[in-house]
CSV table of N, CA, C and O in Angstrom, one decimal:
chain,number,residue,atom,x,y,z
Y,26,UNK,N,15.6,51.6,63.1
Y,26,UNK,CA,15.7,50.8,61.8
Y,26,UNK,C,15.6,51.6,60.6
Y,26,UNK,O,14.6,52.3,60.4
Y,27,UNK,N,16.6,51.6,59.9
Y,27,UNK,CA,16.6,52.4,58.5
Y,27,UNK,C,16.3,50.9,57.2
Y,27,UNK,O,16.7,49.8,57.2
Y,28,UNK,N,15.6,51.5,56.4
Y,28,UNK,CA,15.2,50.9,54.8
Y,28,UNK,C,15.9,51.6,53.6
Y,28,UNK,O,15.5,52.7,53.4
Y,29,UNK,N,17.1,51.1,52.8
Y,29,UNK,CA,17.9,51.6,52.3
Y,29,UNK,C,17.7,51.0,50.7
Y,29,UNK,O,18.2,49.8,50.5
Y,30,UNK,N,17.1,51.4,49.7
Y,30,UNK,CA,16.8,51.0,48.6
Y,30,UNK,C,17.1,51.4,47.4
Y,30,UNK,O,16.8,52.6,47.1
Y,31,UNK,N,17.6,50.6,46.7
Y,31,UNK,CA,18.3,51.1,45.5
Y,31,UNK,C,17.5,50.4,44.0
Y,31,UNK,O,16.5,49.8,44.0
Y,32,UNK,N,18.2,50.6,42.9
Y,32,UNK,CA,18.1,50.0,41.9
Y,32,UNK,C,17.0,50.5,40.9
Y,32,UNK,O,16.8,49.8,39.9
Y,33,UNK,N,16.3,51.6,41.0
Y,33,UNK,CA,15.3,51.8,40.0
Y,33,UNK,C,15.9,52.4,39.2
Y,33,UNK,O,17.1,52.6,39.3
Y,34,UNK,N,15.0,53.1,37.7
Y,34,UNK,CA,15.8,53.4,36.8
Y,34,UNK,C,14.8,53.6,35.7
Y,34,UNK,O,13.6,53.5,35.8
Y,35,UNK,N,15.4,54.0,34.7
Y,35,UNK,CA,14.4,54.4,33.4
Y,35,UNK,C,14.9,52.8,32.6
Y,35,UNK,O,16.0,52.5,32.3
Y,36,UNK,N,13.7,51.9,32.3
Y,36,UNK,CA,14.2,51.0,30.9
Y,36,UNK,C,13.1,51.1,30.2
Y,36,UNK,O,12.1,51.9,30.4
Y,37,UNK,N,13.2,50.2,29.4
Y,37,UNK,CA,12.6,49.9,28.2
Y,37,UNK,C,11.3,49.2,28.0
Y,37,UNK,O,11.5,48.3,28.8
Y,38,UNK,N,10.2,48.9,27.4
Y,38,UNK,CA,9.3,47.9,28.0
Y,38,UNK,C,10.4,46.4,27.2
Y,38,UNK,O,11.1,46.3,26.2
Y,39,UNK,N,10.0,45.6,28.1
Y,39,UNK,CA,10.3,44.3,28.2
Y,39,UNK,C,11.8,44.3,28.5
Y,39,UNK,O,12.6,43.7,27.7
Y,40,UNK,N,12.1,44.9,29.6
Y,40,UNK,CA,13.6,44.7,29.8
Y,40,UNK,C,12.9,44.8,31.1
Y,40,UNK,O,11.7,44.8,31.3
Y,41,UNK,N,14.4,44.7,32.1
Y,41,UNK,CA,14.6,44.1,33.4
Y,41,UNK,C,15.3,45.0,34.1
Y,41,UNK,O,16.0,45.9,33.6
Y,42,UNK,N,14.9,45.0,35.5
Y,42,UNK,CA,15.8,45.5,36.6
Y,42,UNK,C,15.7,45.0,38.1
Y,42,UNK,O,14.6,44.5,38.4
Y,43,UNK,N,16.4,45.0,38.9
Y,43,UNK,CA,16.3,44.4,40.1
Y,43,UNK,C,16.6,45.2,41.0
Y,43,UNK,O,17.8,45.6,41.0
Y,44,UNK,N,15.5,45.7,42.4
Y,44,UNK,CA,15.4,46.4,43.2
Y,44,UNK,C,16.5,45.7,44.6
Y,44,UNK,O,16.8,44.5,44.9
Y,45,UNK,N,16.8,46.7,45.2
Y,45,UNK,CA,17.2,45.3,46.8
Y,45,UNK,C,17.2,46.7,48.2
Y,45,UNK,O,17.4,47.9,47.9
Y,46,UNK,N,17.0,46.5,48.9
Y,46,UNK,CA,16.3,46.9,49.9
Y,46,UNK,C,16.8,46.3,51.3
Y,46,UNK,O,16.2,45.3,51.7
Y,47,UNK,N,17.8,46.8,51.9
Y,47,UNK,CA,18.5,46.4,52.4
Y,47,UNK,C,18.0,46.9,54.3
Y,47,UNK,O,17.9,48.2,54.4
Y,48,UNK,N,17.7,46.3,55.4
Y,48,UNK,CA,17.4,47.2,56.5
Y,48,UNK,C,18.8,47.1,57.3
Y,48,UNK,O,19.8,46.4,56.9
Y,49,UNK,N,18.7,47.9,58.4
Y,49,UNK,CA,20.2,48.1,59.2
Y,49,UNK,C,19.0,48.8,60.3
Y,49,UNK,O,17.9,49.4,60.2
Y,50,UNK,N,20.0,48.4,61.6
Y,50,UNK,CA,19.6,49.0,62.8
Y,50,UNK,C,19.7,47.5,63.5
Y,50,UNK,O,20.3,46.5,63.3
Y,51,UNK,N,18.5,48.2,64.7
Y,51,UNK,CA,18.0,46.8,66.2
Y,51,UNK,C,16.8,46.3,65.4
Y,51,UNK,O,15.8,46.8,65.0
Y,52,UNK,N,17.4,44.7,65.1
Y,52,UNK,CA,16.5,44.2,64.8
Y,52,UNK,C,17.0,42.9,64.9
Y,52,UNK,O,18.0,42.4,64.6
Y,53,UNK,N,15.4,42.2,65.6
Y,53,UNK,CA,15.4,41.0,66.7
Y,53,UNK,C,15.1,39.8,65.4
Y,53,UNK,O,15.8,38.8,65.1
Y,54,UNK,N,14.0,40.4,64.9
Y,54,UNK,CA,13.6,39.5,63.5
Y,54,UNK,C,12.6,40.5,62.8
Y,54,UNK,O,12.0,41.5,63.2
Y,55,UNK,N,12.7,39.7,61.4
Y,55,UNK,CA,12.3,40.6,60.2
Y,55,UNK,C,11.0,39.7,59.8
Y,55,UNK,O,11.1,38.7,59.3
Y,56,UNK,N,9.9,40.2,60.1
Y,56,UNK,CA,8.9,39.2,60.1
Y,56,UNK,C,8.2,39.4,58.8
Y,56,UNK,O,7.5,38.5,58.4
Y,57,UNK,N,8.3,40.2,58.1
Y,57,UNK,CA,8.5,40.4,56.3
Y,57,UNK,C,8.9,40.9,56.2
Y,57,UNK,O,9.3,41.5,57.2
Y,58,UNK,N,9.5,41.4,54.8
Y,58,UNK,CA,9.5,42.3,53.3
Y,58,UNK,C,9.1,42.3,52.5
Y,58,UNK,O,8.8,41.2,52.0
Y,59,UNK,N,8.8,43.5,52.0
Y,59,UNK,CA,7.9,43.4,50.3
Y,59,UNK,C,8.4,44.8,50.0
Y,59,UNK,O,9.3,45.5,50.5
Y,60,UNK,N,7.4,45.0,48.7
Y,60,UNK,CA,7.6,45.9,47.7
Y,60,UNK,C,6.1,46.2,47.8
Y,60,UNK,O,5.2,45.4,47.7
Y,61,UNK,N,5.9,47.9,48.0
Y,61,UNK,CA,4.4,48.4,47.0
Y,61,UNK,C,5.0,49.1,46.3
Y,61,UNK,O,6.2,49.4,46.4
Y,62,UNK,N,3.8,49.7,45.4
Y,62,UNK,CA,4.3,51.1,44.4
Y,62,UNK,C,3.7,51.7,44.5
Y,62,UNK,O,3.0,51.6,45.5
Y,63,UNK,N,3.5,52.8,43.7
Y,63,UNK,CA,2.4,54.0,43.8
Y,63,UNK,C,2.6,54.8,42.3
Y,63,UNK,O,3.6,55.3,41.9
Y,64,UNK,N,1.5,54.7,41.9
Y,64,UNK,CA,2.0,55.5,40.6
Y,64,UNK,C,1.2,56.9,40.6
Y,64,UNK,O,0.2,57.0,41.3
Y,65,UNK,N,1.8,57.9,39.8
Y,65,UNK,CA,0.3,59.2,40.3
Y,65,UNK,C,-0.9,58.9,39.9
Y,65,UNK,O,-1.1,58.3,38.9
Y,66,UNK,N,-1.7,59.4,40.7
Y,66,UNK,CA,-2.9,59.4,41.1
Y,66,UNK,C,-3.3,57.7,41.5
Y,66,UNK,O,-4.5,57.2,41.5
Y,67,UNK,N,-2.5,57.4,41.8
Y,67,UNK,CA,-2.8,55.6,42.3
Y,67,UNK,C,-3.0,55.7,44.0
Y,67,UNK,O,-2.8,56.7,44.7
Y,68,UNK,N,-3.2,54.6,44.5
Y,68,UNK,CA,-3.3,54.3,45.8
Y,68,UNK,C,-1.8,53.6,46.0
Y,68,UNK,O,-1.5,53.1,44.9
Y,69,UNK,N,-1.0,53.4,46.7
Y,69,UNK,CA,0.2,52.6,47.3
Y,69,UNK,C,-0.8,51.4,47.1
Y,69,UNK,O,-2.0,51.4,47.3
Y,70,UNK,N,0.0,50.5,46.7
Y,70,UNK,CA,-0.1,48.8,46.2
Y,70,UNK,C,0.5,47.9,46.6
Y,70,UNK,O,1.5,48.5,46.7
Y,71,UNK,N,0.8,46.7,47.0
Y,71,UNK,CA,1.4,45.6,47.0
Y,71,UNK,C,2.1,45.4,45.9
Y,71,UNK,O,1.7,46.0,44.9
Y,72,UNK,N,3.1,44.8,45.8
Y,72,UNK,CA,3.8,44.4,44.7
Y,72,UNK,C,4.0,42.7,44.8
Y,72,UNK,O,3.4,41.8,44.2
Y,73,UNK,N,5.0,42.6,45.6
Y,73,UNK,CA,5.0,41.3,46.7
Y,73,UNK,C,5.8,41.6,47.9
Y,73,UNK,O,6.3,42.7,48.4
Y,74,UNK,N,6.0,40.4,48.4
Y,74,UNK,CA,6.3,40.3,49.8
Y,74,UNK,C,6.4,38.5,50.4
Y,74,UNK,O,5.7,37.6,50.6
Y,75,UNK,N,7.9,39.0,50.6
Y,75,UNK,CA,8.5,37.5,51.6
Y,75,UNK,C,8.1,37.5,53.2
Y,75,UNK,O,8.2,38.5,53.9
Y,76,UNK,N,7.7,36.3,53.7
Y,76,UNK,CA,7.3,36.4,55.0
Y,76,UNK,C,8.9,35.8,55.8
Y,76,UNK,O,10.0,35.9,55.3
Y,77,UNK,N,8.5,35.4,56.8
Y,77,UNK,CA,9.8,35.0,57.5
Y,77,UNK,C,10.2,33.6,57.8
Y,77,UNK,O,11.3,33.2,58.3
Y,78,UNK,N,8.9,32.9,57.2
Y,78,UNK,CA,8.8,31.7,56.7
Y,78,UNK,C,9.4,31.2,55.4
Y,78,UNK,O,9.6,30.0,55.1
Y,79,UNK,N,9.5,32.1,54.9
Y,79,UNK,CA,10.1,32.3,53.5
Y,79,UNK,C,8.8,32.4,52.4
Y,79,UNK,O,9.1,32.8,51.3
Y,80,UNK,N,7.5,32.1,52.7
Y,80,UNK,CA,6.9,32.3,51.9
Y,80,UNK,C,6.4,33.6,51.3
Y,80,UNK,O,6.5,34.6,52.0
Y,81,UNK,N,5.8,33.6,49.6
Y,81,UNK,CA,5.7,34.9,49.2
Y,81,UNK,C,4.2,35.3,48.6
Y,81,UNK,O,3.3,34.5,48.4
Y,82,UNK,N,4.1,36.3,48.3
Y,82,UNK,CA,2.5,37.2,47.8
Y,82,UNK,C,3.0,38.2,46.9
Y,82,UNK,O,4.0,39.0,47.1
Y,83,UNK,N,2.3,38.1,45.9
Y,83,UNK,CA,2.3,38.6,44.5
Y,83,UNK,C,1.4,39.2,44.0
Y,83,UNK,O,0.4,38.5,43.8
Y,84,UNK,N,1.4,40.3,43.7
Y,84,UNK,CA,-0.2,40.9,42.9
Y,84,UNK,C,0.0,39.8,41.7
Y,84,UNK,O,1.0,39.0,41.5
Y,85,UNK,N,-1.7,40.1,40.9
Y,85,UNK,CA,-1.8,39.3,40.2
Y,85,UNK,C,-1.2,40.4,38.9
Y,85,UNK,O,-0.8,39.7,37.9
Y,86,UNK,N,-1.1,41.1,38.7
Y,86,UNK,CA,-0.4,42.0,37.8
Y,86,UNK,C,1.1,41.8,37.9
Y,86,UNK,O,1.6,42.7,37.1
Y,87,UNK,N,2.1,41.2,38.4
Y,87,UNK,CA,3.1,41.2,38.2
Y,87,UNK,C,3.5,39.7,38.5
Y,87,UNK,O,4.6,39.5,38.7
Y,88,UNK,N,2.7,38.5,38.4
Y,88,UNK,CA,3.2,37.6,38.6
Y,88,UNK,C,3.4,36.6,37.8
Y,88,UNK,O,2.4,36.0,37.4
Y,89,UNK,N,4.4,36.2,37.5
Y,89,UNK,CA,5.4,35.1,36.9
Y,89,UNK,C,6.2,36.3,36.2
Y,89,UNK,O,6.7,35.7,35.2
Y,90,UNK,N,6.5,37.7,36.2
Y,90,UNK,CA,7.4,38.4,35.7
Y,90,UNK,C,8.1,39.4,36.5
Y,90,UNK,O,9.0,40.1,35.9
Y,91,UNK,N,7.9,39.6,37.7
Y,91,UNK,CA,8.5,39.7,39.2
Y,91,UNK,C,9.0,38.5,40.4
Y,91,UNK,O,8.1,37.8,40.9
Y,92,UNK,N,10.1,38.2,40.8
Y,92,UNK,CA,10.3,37.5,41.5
Y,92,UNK,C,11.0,38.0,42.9
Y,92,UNK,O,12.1,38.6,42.7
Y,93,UNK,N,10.6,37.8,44.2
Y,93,UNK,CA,11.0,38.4,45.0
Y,93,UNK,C,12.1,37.7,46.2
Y,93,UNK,O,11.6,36.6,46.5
Y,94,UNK,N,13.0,37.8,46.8
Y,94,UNK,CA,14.2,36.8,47.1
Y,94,UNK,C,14.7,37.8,48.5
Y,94,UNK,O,14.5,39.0,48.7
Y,95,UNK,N,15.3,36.7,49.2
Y,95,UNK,CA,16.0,37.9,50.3
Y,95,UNK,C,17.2,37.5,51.0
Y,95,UNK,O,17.0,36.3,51.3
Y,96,UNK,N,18.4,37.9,51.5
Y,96,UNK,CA,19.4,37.5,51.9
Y,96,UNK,C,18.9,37.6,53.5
Y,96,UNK,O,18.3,38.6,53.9
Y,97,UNK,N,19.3,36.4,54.2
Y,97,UNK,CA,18.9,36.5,55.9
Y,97,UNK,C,19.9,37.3,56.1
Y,97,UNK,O,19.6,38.4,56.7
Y,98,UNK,N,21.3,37.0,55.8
Y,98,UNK,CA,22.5,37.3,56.5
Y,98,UNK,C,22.7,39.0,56.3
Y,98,UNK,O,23.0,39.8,57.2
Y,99,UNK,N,22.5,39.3,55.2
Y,99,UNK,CA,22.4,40.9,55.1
Y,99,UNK,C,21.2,41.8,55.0
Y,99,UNK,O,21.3,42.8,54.3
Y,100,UNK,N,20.2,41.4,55.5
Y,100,UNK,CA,18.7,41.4,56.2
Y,100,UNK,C,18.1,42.2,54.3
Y,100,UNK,O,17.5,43.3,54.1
Y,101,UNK,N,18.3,41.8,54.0
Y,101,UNK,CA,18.0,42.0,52.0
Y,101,UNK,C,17.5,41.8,51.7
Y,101,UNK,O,17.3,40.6,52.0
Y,102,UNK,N,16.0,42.7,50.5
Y,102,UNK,CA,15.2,41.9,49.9
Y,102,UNK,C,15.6,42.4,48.5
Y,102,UNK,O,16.0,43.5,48.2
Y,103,UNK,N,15.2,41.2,47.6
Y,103,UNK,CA,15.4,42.0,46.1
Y,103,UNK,C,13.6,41.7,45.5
Y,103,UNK,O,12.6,41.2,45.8
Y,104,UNK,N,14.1,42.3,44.4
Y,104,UNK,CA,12.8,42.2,43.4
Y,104,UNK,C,13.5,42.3,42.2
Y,104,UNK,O,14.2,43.3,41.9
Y,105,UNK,N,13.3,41.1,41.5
Y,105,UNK,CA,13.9,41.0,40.5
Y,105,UNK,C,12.3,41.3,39.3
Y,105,UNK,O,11.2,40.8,39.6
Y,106,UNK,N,12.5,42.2,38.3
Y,106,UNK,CA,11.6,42.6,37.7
Y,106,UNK,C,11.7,42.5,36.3
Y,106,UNK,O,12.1,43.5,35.6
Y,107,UNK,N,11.3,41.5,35.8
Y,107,UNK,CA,11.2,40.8,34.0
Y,107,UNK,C,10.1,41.4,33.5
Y,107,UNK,O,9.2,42.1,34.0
Y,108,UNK,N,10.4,41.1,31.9
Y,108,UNK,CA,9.2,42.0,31.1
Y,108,UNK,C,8.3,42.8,31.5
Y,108,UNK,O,7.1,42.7,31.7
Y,109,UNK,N,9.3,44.1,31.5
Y,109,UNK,CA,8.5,44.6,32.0
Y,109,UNK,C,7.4,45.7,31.6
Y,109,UNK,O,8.2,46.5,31.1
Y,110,UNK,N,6.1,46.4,31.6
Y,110,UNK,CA,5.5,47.3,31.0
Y,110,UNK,C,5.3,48.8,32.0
Y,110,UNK,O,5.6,49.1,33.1
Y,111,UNK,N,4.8,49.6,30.8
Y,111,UNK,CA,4.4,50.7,31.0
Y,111,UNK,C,3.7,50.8,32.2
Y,111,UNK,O,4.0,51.5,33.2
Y,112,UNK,N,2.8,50.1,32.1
Y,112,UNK,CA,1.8,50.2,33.9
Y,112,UNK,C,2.8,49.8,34.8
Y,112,UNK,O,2.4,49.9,35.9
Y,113,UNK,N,3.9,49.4,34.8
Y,113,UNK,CA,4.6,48.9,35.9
Y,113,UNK,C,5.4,50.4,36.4
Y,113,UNK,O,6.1,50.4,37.4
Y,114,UNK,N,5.4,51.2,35.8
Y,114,UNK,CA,5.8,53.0,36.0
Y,114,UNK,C,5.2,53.2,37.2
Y,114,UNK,O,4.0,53.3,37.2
Y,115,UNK,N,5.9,53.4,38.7
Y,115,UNK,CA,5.7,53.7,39.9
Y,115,UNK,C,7.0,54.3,40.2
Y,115,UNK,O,8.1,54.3,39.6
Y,116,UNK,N,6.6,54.9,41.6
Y,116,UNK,CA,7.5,55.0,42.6
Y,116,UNK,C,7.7,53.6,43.2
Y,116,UNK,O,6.8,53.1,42.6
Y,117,UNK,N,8.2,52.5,44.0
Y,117,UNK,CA,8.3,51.7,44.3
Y,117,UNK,C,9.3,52.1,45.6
Y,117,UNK,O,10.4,52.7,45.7
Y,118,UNK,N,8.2,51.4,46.8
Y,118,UNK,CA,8.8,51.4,48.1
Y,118,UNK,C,9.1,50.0,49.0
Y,118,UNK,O,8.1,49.2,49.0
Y,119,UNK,N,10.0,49.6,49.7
Y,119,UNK,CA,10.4,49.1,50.2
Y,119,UNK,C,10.0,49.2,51.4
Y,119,UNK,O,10.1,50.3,52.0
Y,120,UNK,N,9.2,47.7,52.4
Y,120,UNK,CA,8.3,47.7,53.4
Y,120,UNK,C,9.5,46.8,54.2
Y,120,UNK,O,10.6,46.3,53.9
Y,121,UNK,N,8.7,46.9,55.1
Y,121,UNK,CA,9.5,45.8,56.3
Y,121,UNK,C,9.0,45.8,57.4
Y,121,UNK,O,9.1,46.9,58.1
Y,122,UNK,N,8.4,44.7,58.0
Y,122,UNK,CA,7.7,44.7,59.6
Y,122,UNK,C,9.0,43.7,60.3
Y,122,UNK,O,9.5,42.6,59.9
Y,123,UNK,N,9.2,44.6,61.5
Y,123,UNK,CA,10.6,43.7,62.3
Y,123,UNK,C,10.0,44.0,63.5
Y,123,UNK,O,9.1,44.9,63.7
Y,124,UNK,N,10.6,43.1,64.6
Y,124,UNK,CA,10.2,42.8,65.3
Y,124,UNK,C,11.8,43.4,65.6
Y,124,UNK,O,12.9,43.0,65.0
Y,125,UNK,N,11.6,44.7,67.1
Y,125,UNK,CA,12.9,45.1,67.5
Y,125,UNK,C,13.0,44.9,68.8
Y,125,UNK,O,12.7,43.8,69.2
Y,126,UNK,N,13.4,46.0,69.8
Y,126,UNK,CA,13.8,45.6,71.2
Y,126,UNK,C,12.9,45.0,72.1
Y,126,UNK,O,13.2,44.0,72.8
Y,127,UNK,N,11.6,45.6,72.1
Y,127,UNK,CA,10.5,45.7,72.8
Y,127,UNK,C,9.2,45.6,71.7
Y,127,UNK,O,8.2,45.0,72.1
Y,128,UNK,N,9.2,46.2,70.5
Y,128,UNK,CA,7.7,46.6,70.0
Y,128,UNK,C,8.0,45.8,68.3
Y,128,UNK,O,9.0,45.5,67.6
Y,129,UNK,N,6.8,45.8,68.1
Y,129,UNK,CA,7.0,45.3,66.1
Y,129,UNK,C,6.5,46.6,65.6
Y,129,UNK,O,5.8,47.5,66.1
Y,130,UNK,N,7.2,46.5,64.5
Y,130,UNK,CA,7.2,47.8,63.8
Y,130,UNK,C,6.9,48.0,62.2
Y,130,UNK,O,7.5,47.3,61.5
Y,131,UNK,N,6.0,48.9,61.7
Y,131,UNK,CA,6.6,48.7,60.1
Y,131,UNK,C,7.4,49.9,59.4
Y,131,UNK,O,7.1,51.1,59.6
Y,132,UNK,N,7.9,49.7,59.0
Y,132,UNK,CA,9.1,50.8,58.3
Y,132,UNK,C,9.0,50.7,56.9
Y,132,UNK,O,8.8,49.5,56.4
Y,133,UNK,N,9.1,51.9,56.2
Y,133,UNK,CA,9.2,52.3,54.9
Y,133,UNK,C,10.8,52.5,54.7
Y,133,UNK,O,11.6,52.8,55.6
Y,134,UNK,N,11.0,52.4,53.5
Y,134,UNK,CA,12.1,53.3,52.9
Y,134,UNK,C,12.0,54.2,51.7
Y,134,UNK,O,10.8,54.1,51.2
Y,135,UNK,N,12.6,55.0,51.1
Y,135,UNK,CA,12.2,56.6,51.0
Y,135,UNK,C,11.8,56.3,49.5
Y,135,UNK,O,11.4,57.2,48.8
Y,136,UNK,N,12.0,54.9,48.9
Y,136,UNK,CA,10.8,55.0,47.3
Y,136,UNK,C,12.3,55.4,46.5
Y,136,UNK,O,13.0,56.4,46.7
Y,137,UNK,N,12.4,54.4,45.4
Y,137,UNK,CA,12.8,54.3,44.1
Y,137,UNK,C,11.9,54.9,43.0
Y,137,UNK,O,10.8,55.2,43.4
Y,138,UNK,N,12.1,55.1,42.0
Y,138,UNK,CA,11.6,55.3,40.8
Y,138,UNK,C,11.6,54.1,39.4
Y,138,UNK,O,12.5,54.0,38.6
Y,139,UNK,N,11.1,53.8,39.5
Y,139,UNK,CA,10.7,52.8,38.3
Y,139,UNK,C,10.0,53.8,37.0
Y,139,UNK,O,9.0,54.5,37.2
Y,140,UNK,N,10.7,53.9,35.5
Y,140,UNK,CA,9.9,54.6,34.5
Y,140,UNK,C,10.2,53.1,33.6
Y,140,UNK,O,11.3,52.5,33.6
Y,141,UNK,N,9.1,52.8,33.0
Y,141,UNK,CA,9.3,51.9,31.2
Y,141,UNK,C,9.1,52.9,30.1
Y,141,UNK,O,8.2,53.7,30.1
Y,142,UNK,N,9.9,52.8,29.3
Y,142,UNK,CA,9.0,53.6,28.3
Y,142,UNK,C,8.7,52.6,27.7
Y,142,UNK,O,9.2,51.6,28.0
Y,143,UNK,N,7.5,52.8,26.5
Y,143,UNK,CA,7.0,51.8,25.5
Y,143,UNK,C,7.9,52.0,24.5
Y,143,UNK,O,7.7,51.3,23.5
């Protein structure tokens, strides 16, 4: 299973961007997706994350101006990302626990860049 993630970018504070995070490979079911970040000298974070239920988890630092969404049919997650600030400046990676032939798994993908300036 590969995590293929796009969409990061340099903006502005209070402007927008939307990540999507696409998996491909053997896969039985996608029993989440989410988003952490990592900024330097930070620990890797949660951001959010859809379960397979469809329900979701949100830090409290990004919520009601992050919204997280996923297409079943093209195993997709996005992160749509409103007003946004300076602390929100990470690397931002793309998680996913699937359940494949035989074993459950979690997989990364190789981290976007997120910059705001002020």
């Amino acid at each position: 299973v590969q995590l293929q993630a796009s969409g990061g970018g340099l903006v502005q504070a209070g402007g927008s961007l939307r990540l999507s995070c696409a998996a491909s490979g053997v896969i039985f079911r996608i029993n989440s997706m989410g988003w952490y970040r990592q900024a330097p000298g930070n620990q890797r974070e949660l951001v959010a994350r859809i379960i397979s239920d469809g329900s979701t988890n949100y830090s409290d630092s990004v919520k009601g101006r992050f919204t997280i969404s996923r297409d079943n049919a093209k195993n997709t997650v996005y992160l749509q990302m409103n007003t946004l600030k300076p602390d929100d400046t990470a690397v931002y990676y793309c998680n996913a626990v699937i359940t494949g032939a035989l074993t459950v798994h979690t997989y990364w993908g190789q981290g976007t860049l997120v910059t705001v300036s002020s």
